[in-house]
Short mmCIF file of C-alpha atoms in Angstrom, two decimals:
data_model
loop_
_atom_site.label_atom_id
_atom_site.label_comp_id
_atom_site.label_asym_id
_atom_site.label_seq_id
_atom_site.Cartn_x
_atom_site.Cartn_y
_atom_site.Cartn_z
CA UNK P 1 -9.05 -8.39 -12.28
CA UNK P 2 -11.17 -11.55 -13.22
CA UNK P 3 -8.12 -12.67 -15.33
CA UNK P 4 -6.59 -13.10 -12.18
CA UNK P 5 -6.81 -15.87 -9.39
CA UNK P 6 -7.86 -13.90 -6.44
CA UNK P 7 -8.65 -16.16 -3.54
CA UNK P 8 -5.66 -17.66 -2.03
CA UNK P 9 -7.50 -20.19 -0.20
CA UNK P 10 -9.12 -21.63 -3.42
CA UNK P 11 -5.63 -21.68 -5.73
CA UNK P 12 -3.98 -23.81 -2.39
CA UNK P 13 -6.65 -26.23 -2.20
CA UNK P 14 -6.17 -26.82 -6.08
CA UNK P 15 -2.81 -26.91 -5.72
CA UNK P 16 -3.22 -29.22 -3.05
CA UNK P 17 -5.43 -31.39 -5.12
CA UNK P 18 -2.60 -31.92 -8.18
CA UNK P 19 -0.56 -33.68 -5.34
CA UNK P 20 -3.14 -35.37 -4.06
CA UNK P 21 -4.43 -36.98 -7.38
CA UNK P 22 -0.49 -37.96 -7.86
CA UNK P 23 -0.93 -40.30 -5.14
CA UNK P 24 -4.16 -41.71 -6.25
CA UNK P 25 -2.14 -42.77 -9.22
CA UNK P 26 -2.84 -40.61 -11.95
CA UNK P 27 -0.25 -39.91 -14.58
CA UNK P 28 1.88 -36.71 -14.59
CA UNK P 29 0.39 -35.70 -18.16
CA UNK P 30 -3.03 -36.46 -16.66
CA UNK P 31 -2.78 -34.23 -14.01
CA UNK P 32 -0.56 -31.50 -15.70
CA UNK P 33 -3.58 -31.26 -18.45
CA UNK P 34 -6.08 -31.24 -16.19
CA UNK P 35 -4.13 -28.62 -13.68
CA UNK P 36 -2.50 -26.58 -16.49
CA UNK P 37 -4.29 -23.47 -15.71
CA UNK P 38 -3.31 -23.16 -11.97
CA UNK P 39 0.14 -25.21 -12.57
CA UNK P 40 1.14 -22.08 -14.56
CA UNK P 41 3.11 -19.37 -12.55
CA UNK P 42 3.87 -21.75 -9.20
CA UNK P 43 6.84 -21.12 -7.54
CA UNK P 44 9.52 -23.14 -5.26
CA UNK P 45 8.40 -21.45 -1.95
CA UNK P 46 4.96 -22.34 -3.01
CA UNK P 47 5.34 -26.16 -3.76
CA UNK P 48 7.24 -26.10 -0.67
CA UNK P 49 4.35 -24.56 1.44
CA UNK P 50 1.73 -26.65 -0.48
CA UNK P 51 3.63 -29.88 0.80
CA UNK P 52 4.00 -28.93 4.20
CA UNK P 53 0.25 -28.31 4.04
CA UNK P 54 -0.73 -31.74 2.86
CA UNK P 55 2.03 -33.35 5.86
CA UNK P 56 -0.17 -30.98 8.52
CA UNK P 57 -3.09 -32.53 7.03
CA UNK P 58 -1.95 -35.64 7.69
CA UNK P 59 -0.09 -37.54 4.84
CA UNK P 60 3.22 -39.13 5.04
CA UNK P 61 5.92 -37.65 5.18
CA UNK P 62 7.46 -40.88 3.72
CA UNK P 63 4.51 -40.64 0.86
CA UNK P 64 5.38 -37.29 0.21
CA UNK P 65 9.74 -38.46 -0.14
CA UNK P 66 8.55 -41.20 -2.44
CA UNK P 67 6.88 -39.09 -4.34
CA UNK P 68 9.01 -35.52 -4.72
CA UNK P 69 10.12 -36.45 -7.83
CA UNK P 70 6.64 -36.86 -9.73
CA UNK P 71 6.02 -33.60 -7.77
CA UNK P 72 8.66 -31.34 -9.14
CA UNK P 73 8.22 -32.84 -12.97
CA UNK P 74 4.58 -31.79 -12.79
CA UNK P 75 6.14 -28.40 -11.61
CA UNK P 76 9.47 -28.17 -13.53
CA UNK P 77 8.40 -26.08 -16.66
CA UNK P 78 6.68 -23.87 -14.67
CA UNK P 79 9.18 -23.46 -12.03
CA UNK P 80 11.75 -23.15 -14.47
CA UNK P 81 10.16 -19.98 -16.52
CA UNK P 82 9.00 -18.06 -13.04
CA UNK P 83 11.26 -15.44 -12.93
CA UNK P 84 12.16 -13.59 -9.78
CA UNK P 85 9.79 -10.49 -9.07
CA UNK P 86 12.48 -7.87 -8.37
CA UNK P 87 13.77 -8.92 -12.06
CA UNK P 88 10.16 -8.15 -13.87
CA UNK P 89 9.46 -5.05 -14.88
CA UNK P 90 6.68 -3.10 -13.39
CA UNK P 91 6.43 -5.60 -10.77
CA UNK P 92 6.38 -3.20 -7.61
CA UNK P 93 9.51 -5.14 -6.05
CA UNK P 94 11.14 -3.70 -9.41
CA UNK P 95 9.41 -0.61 -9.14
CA UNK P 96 10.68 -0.10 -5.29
CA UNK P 97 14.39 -1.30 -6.11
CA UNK P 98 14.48 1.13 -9.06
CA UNK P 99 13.50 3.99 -7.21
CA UNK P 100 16.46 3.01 -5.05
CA UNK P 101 19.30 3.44 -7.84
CA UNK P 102 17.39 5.91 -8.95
CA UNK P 103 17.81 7.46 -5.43
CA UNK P 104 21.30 6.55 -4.91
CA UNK P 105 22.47 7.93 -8.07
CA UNK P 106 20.79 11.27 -7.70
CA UNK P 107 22.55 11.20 -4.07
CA UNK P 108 26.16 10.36 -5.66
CA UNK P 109 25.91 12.38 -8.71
CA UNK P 110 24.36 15.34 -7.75
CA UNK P 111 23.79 15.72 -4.28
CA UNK P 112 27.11 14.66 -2.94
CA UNK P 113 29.08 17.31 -5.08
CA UNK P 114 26.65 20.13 -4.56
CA UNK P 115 27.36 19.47 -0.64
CA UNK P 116 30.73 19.60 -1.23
CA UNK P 117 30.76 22.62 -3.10
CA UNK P 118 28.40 24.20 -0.67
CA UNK P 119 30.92 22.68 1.97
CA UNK P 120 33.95 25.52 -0.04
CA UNK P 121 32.13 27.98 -0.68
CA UNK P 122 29.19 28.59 1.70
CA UNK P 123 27.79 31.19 -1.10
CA UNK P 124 23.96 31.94 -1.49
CA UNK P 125 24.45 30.34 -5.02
CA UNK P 126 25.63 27.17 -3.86
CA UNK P 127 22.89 27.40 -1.32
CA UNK P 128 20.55 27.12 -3.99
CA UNK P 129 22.22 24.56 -6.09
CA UNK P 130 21.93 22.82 -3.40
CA UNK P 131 17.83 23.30 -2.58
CA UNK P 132 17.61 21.83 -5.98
CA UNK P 133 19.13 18.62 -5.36
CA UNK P 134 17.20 18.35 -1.59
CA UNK P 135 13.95 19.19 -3.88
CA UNK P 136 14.32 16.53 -6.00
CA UNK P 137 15.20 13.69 -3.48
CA UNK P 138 11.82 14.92 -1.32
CA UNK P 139 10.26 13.20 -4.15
CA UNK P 140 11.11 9.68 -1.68
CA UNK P 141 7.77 10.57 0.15
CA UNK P 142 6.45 9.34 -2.46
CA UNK P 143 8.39 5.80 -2.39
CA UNK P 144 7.87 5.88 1.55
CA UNK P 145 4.26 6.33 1.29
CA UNK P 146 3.25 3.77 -1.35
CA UNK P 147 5.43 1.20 0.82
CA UNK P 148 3.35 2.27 3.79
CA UNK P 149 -0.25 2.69 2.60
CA UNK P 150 0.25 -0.52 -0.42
CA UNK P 151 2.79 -2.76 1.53
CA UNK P 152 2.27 -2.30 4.82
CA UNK P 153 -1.42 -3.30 5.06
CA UNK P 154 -0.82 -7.02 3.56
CA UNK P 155 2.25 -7.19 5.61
CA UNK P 156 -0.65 -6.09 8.68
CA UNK P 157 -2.51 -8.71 7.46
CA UNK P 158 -0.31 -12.02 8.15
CA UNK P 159 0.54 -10.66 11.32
CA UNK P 160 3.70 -8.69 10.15
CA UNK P 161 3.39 -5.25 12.22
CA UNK P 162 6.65 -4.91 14.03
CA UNK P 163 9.05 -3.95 11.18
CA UNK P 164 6.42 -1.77 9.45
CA UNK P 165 5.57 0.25 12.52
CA UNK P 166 9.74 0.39 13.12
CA UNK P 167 10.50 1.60 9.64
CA UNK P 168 7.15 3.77 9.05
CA UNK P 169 9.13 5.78 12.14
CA UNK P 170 12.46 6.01 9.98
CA UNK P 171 10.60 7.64 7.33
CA UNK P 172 9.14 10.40 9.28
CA UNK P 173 12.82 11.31 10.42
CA UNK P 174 13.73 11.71 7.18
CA UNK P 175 10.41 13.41 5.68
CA UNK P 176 11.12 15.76 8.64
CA UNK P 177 14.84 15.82 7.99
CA UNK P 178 14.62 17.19 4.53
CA UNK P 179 11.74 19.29 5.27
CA UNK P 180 14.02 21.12 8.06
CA UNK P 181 17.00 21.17 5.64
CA UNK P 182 14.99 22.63 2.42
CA UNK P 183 13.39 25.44 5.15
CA UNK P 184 17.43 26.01 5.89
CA UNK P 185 18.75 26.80 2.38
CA UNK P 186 15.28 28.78 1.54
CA UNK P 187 16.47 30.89 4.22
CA UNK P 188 20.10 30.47 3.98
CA UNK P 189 22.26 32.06 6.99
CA UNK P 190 25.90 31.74 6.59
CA UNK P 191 25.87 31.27 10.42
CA UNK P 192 24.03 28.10 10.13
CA UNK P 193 26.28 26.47 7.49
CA UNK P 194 27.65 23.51 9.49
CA UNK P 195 24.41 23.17 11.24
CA UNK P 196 23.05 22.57 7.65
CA UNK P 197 26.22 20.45 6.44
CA UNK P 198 25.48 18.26 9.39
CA UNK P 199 21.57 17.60 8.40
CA UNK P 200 22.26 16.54 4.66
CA UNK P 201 24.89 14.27 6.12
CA UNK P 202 22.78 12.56 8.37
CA UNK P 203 19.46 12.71 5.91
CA UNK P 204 21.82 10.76 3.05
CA UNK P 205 22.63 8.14 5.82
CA UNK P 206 19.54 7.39 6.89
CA UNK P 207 18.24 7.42 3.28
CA UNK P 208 21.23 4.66 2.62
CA UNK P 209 20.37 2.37 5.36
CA UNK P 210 16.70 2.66 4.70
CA UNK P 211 17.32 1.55 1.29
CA UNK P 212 19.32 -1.39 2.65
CA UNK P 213 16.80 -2.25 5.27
CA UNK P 214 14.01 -2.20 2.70
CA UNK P 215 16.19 -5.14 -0.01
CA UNK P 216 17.76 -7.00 3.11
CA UNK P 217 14.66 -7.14 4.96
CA UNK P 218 11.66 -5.97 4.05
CA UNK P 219 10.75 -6.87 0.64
CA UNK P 220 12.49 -10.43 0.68
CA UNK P 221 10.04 -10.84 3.60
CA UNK P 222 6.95 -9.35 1.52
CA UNK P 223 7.95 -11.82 -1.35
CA UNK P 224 7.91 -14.38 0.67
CA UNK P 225 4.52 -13.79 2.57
CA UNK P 226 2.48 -12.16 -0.25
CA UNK P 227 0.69 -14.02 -3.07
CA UNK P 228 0.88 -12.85 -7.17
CA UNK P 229 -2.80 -11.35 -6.62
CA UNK P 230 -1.58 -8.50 -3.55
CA UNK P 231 1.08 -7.95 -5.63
CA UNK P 232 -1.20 -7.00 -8.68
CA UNK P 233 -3.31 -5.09 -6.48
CA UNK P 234 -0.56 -3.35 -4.91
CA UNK P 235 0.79 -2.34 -8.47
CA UNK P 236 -2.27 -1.32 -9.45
CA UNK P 237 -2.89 1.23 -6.76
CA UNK P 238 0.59 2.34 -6.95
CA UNK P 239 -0.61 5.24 -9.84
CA UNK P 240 -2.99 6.38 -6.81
CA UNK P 241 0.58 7.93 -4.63
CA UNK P 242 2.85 8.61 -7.92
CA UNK P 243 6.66 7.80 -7.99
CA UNK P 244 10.38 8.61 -7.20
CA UNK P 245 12.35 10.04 -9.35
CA UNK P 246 11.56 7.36 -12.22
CA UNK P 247 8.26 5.58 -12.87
CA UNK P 248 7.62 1.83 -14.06
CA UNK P 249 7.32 2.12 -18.18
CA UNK P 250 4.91 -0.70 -18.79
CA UNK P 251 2.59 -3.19 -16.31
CA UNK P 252 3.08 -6.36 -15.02
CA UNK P 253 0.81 -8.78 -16.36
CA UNK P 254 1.29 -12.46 -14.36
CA UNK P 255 -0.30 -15.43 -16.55
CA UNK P 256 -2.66 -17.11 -14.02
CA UNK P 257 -5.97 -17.78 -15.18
CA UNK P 258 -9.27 -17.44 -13.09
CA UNK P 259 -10.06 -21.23 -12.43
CA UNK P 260 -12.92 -19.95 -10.57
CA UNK P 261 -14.51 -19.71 -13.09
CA UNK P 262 -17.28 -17.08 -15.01
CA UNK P 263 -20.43 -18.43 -13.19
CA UNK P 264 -19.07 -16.92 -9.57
CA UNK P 265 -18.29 -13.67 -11.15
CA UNK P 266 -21.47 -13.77 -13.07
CA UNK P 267 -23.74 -14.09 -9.84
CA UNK P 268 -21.66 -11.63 -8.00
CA UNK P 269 -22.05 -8.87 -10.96
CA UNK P 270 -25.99 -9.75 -10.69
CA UNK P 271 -25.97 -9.74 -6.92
CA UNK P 272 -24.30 -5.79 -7.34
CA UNK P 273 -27.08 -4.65 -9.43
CA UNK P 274 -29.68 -5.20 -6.70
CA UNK P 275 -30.77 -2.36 -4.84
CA UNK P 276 -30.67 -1.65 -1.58
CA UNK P 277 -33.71 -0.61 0.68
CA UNK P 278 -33.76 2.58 2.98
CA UNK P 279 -35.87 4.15 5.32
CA UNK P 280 -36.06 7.14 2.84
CA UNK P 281 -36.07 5.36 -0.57
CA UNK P 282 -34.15 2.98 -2.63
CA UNK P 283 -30.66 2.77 -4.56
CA UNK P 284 -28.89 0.90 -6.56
CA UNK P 285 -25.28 0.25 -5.50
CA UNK P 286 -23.69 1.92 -8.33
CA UNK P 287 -25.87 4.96 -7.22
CA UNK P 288 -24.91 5.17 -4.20
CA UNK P 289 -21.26 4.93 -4.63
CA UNK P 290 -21.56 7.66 -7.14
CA UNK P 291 -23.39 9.56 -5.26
CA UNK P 292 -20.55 9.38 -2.14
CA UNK P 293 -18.17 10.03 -5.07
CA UNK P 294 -19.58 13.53 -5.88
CA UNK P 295 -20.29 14.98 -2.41
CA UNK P 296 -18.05 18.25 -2.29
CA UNK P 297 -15.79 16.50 0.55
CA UNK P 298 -13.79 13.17 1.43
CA UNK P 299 -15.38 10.82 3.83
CA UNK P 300 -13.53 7.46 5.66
CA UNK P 301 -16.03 5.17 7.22
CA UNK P 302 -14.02 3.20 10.38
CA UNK P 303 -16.12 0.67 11.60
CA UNK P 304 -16.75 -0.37 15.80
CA UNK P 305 -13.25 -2.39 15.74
CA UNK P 306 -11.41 0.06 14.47
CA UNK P 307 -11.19 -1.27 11.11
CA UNK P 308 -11.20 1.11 7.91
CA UNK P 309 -14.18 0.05 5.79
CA UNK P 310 -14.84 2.14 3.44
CA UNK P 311 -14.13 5.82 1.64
CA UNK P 312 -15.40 8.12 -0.95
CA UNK P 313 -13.17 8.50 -4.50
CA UNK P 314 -14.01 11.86 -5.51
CA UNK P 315 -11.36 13.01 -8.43
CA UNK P 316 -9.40 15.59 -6.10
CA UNK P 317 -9.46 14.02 -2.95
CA UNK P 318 -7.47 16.42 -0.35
CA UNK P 319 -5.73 13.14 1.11
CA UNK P 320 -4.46 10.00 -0.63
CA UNK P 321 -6.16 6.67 0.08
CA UNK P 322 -5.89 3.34 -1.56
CA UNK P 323 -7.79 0.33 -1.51
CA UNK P 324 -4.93 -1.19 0.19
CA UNK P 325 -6.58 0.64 3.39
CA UNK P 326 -9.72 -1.15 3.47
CA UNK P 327 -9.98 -4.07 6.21
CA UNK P 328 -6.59 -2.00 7.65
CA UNK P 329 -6.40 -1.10 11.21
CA UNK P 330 -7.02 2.67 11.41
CA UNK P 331 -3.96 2.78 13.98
CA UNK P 332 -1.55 1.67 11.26
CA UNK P 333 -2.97 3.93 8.81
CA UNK P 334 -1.39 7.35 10.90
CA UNK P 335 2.44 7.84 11.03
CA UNK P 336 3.66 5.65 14.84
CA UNK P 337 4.35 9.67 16.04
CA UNK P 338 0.48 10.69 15.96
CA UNK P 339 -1.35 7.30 16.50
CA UNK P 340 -2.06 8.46 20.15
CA UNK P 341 -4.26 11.17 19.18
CA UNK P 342 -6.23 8.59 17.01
CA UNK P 343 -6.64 6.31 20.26
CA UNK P 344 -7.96 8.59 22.04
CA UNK P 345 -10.36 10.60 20.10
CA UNK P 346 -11.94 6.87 19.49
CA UNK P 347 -11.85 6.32 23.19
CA UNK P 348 -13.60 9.44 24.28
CA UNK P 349 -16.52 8.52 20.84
CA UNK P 350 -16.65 4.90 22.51
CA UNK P 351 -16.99 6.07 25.94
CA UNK P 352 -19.82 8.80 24.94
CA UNK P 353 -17.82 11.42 26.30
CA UNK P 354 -17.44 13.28 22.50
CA UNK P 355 -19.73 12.76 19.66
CA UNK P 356 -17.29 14.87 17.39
CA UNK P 357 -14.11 16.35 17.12
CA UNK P 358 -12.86 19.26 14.38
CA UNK P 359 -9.58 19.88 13.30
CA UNK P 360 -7.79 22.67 10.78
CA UNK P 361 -4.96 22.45 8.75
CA UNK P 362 -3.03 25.09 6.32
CA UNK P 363 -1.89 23.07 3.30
CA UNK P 364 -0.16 25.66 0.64
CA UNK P 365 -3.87 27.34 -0.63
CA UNK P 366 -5.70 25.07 0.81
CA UNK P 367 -7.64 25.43 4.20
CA UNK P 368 -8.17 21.82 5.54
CA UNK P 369 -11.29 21.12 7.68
CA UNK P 370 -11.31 17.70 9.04
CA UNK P 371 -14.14 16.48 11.10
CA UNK P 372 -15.06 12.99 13.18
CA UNK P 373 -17.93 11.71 14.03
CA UNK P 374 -19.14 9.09 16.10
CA UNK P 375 -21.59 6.79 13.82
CA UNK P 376 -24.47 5.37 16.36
CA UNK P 377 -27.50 3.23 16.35
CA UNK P 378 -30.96 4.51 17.19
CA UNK P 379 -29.98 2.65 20.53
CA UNK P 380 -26.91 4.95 20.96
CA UNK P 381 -24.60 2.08 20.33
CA UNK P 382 -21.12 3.34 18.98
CA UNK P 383 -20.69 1.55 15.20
CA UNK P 384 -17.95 3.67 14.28
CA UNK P 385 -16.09 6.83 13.49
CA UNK P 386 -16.93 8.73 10.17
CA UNK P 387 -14.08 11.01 9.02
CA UNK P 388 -15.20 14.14 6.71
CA UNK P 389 -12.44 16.50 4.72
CA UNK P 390 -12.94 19.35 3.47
CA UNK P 391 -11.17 22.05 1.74
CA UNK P 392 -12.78 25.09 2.99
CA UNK P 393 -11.05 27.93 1.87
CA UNK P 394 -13.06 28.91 -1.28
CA UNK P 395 -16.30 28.86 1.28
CA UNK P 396 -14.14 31.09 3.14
CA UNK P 397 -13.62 33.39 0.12
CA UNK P 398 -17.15 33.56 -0.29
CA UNK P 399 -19.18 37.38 -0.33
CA UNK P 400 -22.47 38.70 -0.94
CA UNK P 401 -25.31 36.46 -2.58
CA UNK P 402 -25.76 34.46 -5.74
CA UNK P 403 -29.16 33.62 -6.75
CA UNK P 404 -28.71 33.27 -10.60
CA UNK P 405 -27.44 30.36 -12.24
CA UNK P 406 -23.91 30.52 -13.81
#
């Protein structure tokens, strides 16, 4: 993304800078020519935040009054042609509030009179009409989990972890909800019928104030708090998860320019193609990441604070992960209802008291081995947790020898 302008800190300080060569006089074409690259795409909340910057920093407040005016007609064409994000296609806000009428119109044109009909009849056949609706709104784990594992960690970020925790909650209920209600109709007892009734009642509630918690609260509180660049990374990794019910049909593509710069990007790209020295031999770092890439399992490298640093991205990973995840809290990357196991299994690896812990999990044909380690220095020194998945059941399947090449 080198189109893009990806330090925050560095697009302020310009920003910053077109204000501050206002007040040493210089025209507005002057500065809007010499600005025009980071001018373009600035919004109100922006110039707002940029001002209140320059006031901390110590200029008048009376300076700043005088000179509003000169401000906003540096600013005014390119305030006036920012749209809002929610009204941009493929801009995830979009993407999110689409998914909700998508949602909400599944829910009031089909589910809603398959319930009722169920409600009548009770028969096996409206049973299953019914399973067919529930199947298709399970798709919302999918909306659920890009808001958690894209959203969530730049909310994390700024500070923001009450309402994330609170809602991640909300969408376990209703993962679990639907997952208890589809296991219901598969197995349809007429006996059960209300008890069934009941659940797809309260699942569509939830569902409906979960959608009106997420445009109320939580993504007019993202807008405001994120910058353009974490929303381009979060659309990019959205592909990673998949969709709800309807996908966006084309990308967002914001206009901002890198005013960085090539020559940074140039000596980082050299600086990448150096190769790094091991006790055992050399690689280069595109080596070794493909090397991680291909080993026949999934690993997640936490670091001594907790802190996700790295993982493999092998093409069938067994678990999703996005680069969202990286500098995240491990804590906040498990559902609120199991982050006590996590805390303790990196308790006991900090204390000494485990060096590794196994775990096995039945996922349709697959057989799930999961496996921590605690990463230490030759001094014993806990650096971190390494996390290694596995599907083993074709190991499992395994018989007799094979010494020939296929």
């Amino acid at each position: 993304m080198s189109e893009l302008i990806n330090n925050r800190e560095h697009r302020q300080e310009l920003l910053k800078e077109v204000i501050r060569e206002l007040h040493r006089g210089r025209t507005v074409d002057e500065v809007k020519q010499k600005f025009k690259d980071v001018i373009d795409g600035i919004t109100h909340t922006e110039l707002s935040q940029i001002e209140q910057e320059l006031m901390n920093e110590g200029l008048d407040v009376k300076e700043i009054q005088r000179l509003c005016d000169v401000h906003a007609a540096v600013f005014r064409e390119s305030l006036e042609q920012v749209k809002k994000p929610e009204t941009i296609p493929g801009h995830p806000v979009h993407t999110f509030k689409e998914e909700n009428r998508a949602i909400e119109k599944h829910i009031n044109e089909n589910l809603r009179p398959a319930l009722e009909d169920f409600k009548r009849n009770g028969t096996a056949e409206s049973a299953s009409e019914l399973l067919k609706h529930i199947n298709l709104l399970m798709d919302i784990d999918k909306h659920y989990a890009r808001k958690e594992n894209l959203l969530f960690p730049y909310l994390e970020k700024y500070g923001i972890t009450g309402p994330p925790s609170v809602m991640w909650g909300v969408d376990d209920e209703i993962r679990e909800l639907l997952k208890s209600i589809i296991k219901d109709l598969k197995e349809y007892n007429v006996n059960r019928k209300s008890d069934v009734i009941e659940e797809v009642n309260k699942a569509i509630n939830k569902i409906i104030e979960m959608i009106f918690k997420e445009e109320n609260i939580l993504l007019p509180m993202a807008l405001d708090t994120l910058t353009e660049d974490e929303w381009v990374n979060i659309m990019e990794e959205s592909d990673e998860i998949g969709y709800c019910i309807v996908s966006p049909q084309i990308k967002w593509k914001p206009k901002r320019e890198n005013v960085k710069g090539a020559e940074e990007q140039k000596l980082a790209d050299e600086t990448s193609n150096g190769y790094i020295k091991f006790d055992t031999g050399i690689l280069k770092v595109g080596e070794i990441s493909a090397i991680f890439d291909n080993l026949p399992f999934d690993i997640t490298f936490v670091d001594k604070d907790d802190v996700v640093r790295y993982f493999s991205n092998s093409n069938d990973r067994i678990f999703a992960r996005t680069k969202a995840v990286i500098g995240r809290k491990v804590q906040y990357c498990h559902p609120p209802a199991s982050v006590h196991v996590v805390e303790e299994l990196l308790r006991d690896f900090k204390s000494g008291k485990k060096s590794h812990e196994d775990f096995l999990i039945k996922m349709g044909d697959k057989y799930v081995y999961i496996r921590y380690f605690a990463v230490r220095d030759e001094n014993g020194d806990y650096l971190g947790t390494l996390e290694v998945t596995q599907d083993i059941a074709p190991i499992k399947a395994l018989e007799g020898e094979k010494r020939l090449m296929s």
